[in-house]
XYZ file of C-alpha atoms in Angstrom:
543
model
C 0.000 0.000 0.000
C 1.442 3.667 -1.053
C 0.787 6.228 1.735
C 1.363 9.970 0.558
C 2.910 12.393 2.718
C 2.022 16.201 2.752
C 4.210 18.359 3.894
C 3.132 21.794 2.094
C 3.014 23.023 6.042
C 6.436 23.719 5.234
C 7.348 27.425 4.804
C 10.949 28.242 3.596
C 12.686 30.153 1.003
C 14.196 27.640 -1.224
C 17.344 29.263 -1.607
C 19.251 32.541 0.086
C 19.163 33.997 -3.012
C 21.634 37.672 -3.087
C 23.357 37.277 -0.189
C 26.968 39.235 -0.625
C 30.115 39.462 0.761
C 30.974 36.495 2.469
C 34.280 36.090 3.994
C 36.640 33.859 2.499
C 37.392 30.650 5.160
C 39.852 29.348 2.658
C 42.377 28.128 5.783
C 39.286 25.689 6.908
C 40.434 23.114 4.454
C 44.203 23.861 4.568
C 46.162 21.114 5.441
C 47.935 20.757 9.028
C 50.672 18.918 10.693
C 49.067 16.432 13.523
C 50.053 16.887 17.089
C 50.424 13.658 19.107
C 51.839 14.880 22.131
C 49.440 15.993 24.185
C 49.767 19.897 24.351
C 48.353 22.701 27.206
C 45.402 25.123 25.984
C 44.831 28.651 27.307
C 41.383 28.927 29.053
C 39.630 31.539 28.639
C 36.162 31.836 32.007
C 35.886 28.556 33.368
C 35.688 25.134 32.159
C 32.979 23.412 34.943
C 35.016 20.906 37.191
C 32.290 17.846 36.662
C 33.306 17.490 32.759
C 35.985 14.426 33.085
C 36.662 13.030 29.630
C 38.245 13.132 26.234
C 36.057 14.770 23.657
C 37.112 13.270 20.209
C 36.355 14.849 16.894
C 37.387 13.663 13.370
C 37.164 15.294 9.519
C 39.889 15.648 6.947
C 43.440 17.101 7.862
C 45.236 16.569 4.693
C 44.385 17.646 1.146
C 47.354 17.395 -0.755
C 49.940 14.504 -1.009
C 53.547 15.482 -2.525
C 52.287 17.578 -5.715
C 48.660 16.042 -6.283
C 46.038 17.660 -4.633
C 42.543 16.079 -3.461
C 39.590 17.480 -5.066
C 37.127 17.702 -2.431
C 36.529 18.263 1.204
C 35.580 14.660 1.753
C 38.866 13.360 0.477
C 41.537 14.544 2.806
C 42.946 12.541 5.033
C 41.407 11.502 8.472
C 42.849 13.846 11.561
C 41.390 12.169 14.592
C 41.142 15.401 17.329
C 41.334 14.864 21.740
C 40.069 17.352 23.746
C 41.422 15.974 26.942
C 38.866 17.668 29.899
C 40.168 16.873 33.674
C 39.896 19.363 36.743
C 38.827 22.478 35.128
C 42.151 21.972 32.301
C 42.107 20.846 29.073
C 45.028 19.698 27.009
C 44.551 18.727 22.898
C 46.575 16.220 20.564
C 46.079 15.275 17.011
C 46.731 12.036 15.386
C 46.336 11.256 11.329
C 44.667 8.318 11.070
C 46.973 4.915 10.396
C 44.881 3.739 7.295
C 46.289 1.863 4.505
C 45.759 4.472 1.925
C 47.152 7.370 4.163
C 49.861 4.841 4.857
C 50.363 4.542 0.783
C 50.251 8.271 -0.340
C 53.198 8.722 1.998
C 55.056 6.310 0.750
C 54.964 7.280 -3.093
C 54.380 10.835 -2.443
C 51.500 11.197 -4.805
C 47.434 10.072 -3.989
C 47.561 6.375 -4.837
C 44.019 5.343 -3.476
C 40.961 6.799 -4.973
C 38.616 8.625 -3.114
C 35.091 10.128 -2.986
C 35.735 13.092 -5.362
C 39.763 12.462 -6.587
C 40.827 9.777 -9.092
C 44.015 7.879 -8.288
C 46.283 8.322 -11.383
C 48.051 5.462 -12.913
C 51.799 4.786 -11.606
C 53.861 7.096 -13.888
C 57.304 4.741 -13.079
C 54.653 2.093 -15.265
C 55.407 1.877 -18.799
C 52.449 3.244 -21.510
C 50.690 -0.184 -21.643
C 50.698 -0.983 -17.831
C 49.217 2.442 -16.828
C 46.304 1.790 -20.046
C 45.515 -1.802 -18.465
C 45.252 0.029 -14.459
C 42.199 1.275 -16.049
C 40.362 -1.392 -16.305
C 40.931 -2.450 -12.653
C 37.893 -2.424 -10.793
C 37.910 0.640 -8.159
C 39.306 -0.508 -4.607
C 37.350 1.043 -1.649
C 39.398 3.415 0.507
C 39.346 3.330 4.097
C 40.029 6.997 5.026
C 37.834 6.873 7.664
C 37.123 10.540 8.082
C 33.689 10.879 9.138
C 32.601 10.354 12.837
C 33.869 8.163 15.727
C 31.352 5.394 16.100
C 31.036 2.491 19.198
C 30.310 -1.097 19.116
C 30.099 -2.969 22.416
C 31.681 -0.444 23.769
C 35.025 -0.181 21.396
C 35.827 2.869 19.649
C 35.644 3.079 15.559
C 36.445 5.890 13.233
C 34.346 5.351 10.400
C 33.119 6.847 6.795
C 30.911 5.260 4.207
C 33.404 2.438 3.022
C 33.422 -1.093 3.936
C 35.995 -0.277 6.475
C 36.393 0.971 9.663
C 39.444 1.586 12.165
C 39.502 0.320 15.932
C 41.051 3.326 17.884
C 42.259 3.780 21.229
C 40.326 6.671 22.590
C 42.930 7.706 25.430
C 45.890 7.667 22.703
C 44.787 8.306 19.541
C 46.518 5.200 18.162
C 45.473 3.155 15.306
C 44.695 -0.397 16.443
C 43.416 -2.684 13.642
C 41.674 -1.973 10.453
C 37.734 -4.237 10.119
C 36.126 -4.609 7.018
C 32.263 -5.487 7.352
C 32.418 -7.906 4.705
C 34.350 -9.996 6.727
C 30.876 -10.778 9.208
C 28.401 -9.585 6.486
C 28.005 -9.539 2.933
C 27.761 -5.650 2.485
C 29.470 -3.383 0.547
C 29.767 -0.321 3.366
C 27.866 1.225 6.417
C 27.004 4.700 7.377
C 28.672 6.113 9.710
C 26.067 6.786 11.867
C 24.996 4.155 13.364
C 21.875 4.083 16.344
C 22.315 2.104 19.584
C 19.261 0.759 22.071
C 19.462 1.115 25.730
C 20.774 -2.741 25.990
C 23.745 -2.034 23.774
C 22.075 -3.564 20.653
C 23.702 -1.589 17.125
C 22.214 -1.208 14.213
C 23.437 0.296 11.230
C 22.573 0.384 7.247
C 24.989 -0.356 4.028
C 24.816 -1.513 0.672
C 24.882 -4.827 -1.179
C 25.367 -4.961 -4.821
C 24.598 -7.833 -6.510
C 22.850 -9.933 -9.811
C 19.628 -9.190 -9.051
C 20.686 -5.283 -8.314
C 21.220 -2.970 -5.525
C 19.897 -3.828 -1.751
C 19.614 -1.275 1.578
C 20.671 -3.733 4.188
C 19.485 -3.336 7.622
C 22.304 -4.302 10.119
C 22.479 -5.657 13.455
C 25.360 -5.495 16.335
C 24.811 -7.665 19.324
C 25.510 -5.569 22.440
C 28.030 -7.961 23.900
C 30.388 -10.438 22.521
C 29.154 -13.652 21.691
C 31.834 -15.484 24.050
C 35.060 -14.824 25.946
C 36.954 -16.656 22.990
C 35.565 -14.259 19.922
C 37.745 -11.123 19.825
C 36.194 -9.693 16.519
C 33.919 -6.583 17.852
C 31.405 -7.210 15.040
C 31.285 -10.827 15.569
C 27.858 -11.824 15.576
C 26.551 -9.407 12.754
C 23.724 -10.067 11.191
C 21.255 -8.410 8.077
C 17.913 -8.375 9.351
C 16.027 -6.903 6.477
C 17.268 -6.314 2.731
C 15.172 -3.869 0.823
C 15.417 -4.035 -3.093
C 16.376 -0.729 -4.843
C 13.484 1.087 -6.671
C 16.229 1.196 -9.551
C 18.941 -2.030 -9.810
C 21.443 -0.328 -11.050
C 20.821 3.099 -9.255
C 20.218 2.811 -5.848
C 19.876 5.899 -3.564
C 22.755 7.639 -1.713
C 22.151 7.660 2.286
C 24.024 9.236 5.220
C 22.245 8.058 8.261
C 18.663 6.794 8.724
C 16.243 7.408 11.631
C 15.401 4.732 14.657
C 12.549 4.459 16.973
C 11.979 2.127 19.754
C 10.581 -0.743 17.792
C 11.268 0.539 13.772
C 14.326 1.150 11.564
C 13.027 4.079 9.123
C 14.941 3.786 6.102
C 14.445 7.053 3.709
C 15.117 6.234 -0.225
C 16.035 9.427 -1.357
C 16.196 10.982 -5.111
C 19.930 11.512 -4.958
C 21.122 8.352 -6.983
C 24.692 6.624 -7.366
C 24.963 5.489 -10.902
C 26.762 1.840 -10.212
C 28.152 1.767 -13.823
C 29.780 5.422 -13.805
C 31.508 3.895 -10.537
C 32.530 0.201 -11.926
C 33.535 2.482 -14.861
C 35.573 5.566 -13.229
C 39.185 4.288 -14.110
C 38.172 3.929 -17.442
C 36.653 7.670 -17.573
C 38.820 8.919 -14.935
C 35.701 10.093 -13.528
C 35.465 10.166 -9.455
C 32.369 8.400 -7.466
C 31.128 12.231 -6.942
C 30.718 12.153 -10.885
C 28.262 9.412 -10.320
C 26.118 10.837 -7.555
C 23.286 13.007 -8.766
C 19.872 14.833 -8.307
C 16.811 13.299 -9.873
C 13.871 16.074 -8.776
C 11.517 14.125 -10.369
C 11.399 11.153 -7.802
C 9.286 10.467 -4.735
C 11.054 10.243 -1.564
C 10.097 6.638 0.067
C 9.993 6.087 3.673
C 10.132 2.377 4.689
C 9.665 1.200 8.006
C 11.728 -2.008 9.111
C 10.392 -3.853 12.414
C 13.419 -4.187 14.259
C 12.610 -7.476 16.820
C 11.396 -9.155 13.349
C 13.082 -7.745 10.562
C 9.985 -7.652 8.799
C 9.501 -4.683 5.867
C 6.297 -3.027 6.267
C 3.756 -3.465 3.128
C 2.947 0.267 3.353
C 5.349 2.484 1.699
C 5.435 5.988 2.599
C 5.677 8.738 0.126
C 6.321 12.557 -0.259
C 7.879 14.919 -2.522
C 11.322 14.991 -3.634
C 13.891 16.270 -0.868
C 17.156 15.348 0.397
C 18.300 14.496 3.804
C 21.557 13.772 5.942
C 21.430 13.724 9.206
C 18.102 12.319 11.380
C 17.321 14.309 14.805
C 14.946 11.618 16.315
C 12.050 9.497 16.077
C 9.401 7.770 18.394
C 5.856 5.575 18.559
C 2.927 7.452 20.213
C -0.350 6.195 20.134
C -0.683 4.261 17.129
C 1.384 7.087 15.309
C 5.864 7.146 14.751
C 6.711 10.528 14.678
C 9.873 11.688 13.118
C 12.037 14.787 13.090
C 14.703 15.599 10.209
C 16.695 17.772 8.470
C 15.613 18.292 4.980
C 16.352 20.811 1.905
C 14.141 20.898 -1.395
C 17.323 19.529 -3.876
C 20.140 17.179 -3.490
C 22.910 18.736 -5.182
C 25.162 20.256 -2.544
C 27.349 17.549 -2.066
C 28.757 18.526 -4.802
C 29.157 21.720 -4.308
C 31.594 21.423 -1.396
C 34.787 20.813 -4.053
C 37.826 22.304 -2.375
C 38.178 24.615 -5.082
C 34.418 26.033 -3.973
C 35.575 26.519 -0.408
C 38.546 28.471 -1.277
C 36.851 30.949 -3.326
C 36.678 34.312 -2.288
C 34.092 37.358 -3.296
C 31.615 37.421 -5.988
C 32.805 33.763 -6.751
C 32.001 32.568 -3.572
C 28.825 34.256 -2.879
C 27.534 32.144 -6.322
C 28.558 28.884 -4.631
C 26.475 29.713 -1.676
C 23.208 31.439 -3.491
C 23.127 28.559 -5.668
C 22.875 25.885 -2.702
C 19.750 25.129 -1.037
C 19.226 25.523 2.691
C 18.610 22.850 5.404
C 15.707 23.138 7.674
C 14.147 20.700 10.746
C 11.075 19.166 9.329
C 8.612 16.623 10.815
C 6.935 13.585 9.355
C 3.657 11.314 11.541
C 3.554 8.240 9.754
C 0.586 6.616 10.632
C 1.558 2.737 12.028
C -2.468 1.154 11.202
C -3.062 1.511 7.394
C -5.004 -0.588 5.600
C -7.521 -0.516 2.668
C -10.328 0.996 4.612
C -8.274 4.091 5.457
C -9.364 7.272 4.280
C -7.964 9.095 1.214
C -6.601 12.765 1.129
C -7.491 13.222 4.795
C -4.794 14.580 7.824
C -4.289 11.109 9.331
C -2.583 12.875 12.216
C -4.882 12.657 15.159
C -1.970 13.224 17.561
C -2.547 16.267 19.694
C 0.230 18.998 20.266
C 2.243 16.976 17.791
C 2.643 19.814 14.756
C 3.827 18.757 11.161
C 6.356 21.994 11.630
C 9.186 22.069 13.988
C 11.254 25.143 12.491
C 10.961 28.493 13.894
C 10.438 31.699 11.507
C 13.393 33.259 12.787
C 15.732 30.179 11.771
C 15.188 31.296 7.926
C 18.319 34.337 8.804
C 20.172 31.977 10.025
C 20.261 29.950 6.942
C 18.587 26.580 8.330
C 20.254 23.940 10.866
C 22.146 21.051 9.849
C 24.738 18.694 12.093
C 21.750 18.188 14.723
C 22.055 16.572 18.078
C 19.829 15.838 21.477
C 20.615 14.503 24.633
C 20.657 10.556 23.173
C 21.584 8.766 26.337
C 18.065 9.909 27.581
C 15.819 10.781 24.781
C 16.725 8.841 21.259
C 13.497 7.338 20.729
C 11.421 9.020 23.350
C 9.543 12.093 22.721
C 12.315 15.313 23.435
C 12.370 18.950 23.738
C 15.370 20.428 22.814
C 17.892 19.789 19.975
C 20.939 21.682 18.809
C 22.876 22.678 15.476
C 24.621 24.823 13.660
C 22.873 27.291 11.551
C 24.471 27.538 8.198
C 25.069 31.505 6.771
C 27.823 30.186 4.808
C 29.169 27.263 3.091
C 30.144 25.907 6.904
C 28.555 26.407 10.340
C 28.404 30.075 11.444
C 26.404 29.745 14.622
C 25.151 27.217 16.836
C 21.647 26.796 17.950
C 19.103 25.452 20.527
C 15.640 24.757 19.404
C 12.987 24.639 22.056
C 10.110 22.676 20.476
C 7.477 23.751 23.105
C 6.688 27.560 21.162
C 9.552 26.918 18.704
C 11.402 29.563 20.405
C 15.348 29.206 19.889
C 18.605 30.317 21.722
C 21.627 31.491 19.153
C 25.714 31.969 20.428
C 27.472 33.621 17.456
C 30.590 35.891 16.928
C 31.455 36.957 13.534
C 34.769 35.010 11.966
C 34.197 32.116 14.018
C 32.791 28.857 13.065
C 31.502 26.526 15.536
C 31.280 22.580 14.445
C 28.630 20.503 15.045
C 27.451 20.814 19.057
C 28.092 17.750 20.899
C 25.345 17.310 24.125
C 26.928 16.161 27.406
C 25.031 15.703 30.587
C 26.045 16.622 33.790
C 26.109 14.541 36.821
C 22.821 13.576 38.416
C 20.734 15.619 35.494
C 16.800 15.890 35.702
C 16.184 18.116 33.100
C 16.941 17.058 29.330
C 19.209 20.362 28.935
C 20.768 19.838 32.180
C 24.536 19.813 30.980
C 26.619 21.224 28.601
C 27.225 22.047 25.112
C 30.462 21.265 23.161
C 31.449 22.616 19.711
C 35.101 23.246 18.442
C 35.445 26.694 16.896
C 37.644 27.244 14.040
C 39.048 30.938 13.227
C 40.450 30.711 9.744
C 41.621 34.364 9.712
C 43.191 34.175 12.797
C 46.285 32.147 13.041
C 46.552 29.160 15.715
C 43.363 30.866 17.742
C 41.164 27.755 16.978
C 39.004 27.059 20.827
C 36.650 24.266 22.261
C 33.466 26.187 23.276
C 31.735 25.513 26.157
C 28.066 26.318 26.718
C 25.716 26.172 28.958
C 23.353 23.714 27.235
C 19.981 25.347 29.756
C 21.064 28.894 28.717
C 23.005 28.678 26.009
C 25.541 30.960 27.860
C 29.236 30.655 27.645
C 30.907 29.302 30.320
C 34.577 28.888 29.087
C 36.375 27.999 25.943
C 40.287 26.211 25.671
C 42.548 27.991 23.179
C 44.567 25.923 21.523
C 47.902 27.111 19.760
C 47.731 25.260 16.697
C 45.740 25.525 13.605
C 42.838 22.911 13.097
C 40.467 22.282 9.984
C 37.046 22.396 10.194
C 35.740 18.559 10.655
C 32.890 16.273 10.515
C 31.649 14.332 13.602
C 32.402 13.820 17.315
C 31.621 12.199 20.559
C 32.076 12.123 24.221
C 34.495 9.399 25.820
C 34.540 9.352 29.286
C 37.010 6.774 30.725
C 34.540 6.357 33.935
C 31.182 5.293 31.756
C 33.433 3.595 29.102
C 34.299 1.221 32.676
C 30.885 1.072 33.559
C 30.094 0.068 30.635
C 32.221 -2.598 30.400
C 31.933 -3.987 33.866
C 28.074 -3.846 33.074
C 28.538 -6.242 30.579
């Protein structure tokens, strides 16, 4: 059964349309040197004595090898980021990640392993006919994992979109052992944003590609290891649910997917991969970016995955063309799941974010960000009890104070909210309050947010030259409020040499409590978590 969504409620200008004079933040994607001694920051009011951990952060530190240069922002090479926190101090170290393909550009000096938007050139030491038959090799999958620190039964991953991830130690920074997912399951990647239940139980989503076409894979982690004598983290994997692709041989690009306390919500989107422009790249010398694209004229198809029985519900849910990343949360109320995104109208801005793009300046730069369309929270009430007798064209919703719209009128100057987060511990898929994000003037985060969902009101910390990353929630001892904690975000000051600062807010005010100046430069990243050494024991004994 098809189930059409409406979400006209939603009121946004498309686009920022004549918006001038942005600074240049060329020196965000500048490559550094890593710092893996652990170094002293300056701090600036006071960092609250209760925060005891390491907060880790990863994105791409590298984006040039010898005298070839990476082509986009996804491509350089993973910088793994500690913000030591202890006793009111706060030291930082840096550590590039120990991947194979980081490993091999060192070693020949030149970008040997492709990546998402850079094509690996042939071996010029090869003579004319070897480097014409590397074309025809099929494309290897890199594992610069430069996305997000992930955790499975309590170990610590970096992770990207690849079939590989990296087991890291989260006091040290080293690189412990590489894992590739095909080794327990027969996918061909997994996001790198996985969701984890309240008993430790990880799921996660990633491809398969085979004769009868593409399949979404729905993946589960057992929360413990299987027995004292299996090592492997991922031992015990399993694929609970394979969805077909709407199109075999162009199955939809994903980030993330949303999670509720009994459903997997899996959202086909109309930004394709084109599997033969991949399979084909060498050949072309055309990148994987080459073979993502926008298709406007596609539905967007929700698809709800019982988690206890991997079963794929009959009813497919439909609405317009849109795009999405990153999931806020989701939860089951009477008879209803409920679920709260970020969304924009068109797909095409990852490719907009070439490095060439973010190191334009003036007139050249304001075009790259008028032409990209903005991000705003949207919400979707999927009704769970559909059948043949339900009505037609009629507001299924019967859910009181429980609004299609979740964005506040004032977040349009602030150019929409991406990179959300919410106190997860407590509230991933429970009905919430608050989330937070950064709100997205230019082509990175320029402010970070708090939306209050009860009067859509909203709190804003912003400073002009300074660009906070995504906002990390972290609760403070004994909490009984959901914002009872603290807000971490890592600032980055790209005209401003070696000023870069962790920011720390007051999550219930949104004031600013104290930030740690650190005296080396740092790009702007991706992803990050909280690691505290005390639950991480807990945890473990727990188990």
């Amino acid at each position: 059964m098809l189930l059409f969504l409406n979400n006209k409620y939603y009121r946004s200008p498309k686009y920022m349309e004549n918006v001038h004079g942005l600074p240049c933040i060329e020196r965000i994607v500048c490559s550094v040197d890593e710092t893996p001694e652990a170094i002293p920051t300056t701090i600036r009011g006071t960092i609250p004595e209760w925060i005891t951990g390491n907060f880790l952060r990863n994105g791409p530190g590298k984006f040039e090898i010898g005298n070839n240069k990476f082509n986009h922002w996804f491509d350089g090479m993973a910088l793994l980021h500690q913000f030591k926190i202890a006793a009111g101090q706060v030291t930082y170290k840096s550590r590039f990640l120990g991947s194979d393909c980081y490993m091999a550009n060192n070693e020949h000096r030149r970008i040997v392993v492709s990546e998402f938007g850079t094509v690996a050139m042939p071996d010029p030491c090869k003579n004319f006919f070897q480097r014409f038959l590397s074309r025809f090799e099929m494309p290897g999958s890199s594992d610069n994992d430069n996305v997000s620190f992930v955790t499975y039964k309590g170990d610590y991953y970096v992770s990207t979109e690849t079939n590989f991830m990296h087991k890291v130690d989260p006091e040290t920074l080293e690189t412990k052992e590489k894992v590739n997912w095909r080794k327990f399951i027969a996918v061909n990647g997994a996001t790198a944003h996985p969701h984890t239940d309240p008993d430790g139980t990880t799921y996660n989503m990633g491809n398969s590609y085979t004769a009868k076409g593409a399949f979404y894979n729905i993946i589960r982690v057992p929360s413990t290891k299987m027995s004292e004598n299996l090592k492997e983290t991922l031992e015990g994997a399993t694929v609970v649910c394979s969805i077909p692709s709407l199109d075999k041989t162009r199955p939809s690009y994903y980030h993330s997917f949303a999670m509720s306390k009994n459903y997997i919500v899996f959202i086909e989107q109309p930004i394709k991969i084109d599997l033969l422009k991949i399979v084909t790249g060498k050949l072309t010398g055309k990148g994987i970016k080459d073979a993502v694209y926008w298709n406007p004229e596609l539905e967007t198809i929700f698809h709800l995955i019982n988690k206890q029985t991997g079963m794929l519900n009959s009813v497919k849910y439909y609405a317009k063309a849109m795009s999405t990343f990153h999931q806020i949360n989701a939860w089951e109320e009477d008879g209803f799941l409920v679920m709260d995104i970020c969304a924009a109208d068109d797909g095409k801005a990852i490719n907009n974010y070439l490095i060439q793009n973010m190191r334009k300046s003036g007139e050249a730069l304001d075009e790259v960000y008028n032409t990209m369309c903005r991000v705003f929270p949207r919400r979707f009430v999927l009704p769970l009890s559909v059948n043949s007798k339900t009505p037609y064209k009629q507001n299924l919703n019967t859910l009181r104070n429980v609004t299609g719209c979740i964005s506040s009128e004032e977040l349009h100057k602030y150019g929409g909210l991406e990179f959300p987060q919410i106190n997860y511990a407590k509230y991933n898929t429970k009905p919430y309050r608050y989330f937070y994000g950064c709100g997205f003037r230019h082509l990175v985060g320029d402010t970070l947010i708090k939306m209050d969902l009860e009067g859509h009101k909203m709190k804003v910390w912003e400073h002009p030259g300074l660009y906070p990353s995504e906002p990390v929630f972290v609760p403070s001892p004994d909490a009984t409020e959901e914002d009872d904690g603290v807000i971490l975000s890592v600032v980055i000051t790209p005209n401003k040499d070696k000023s870069t600062f962790l920011l720390i807010l007051d999550a219930k005010t949104f004031d600013e409590l104290g930030r740690a100046e650190v005296p080396v430069n740092i790009p702007y990243g991706f992803h990050g978590t909280f690691y505290s050494s005390y639950l991480q024991k807990t945890f473990t004994e727990s188990k």
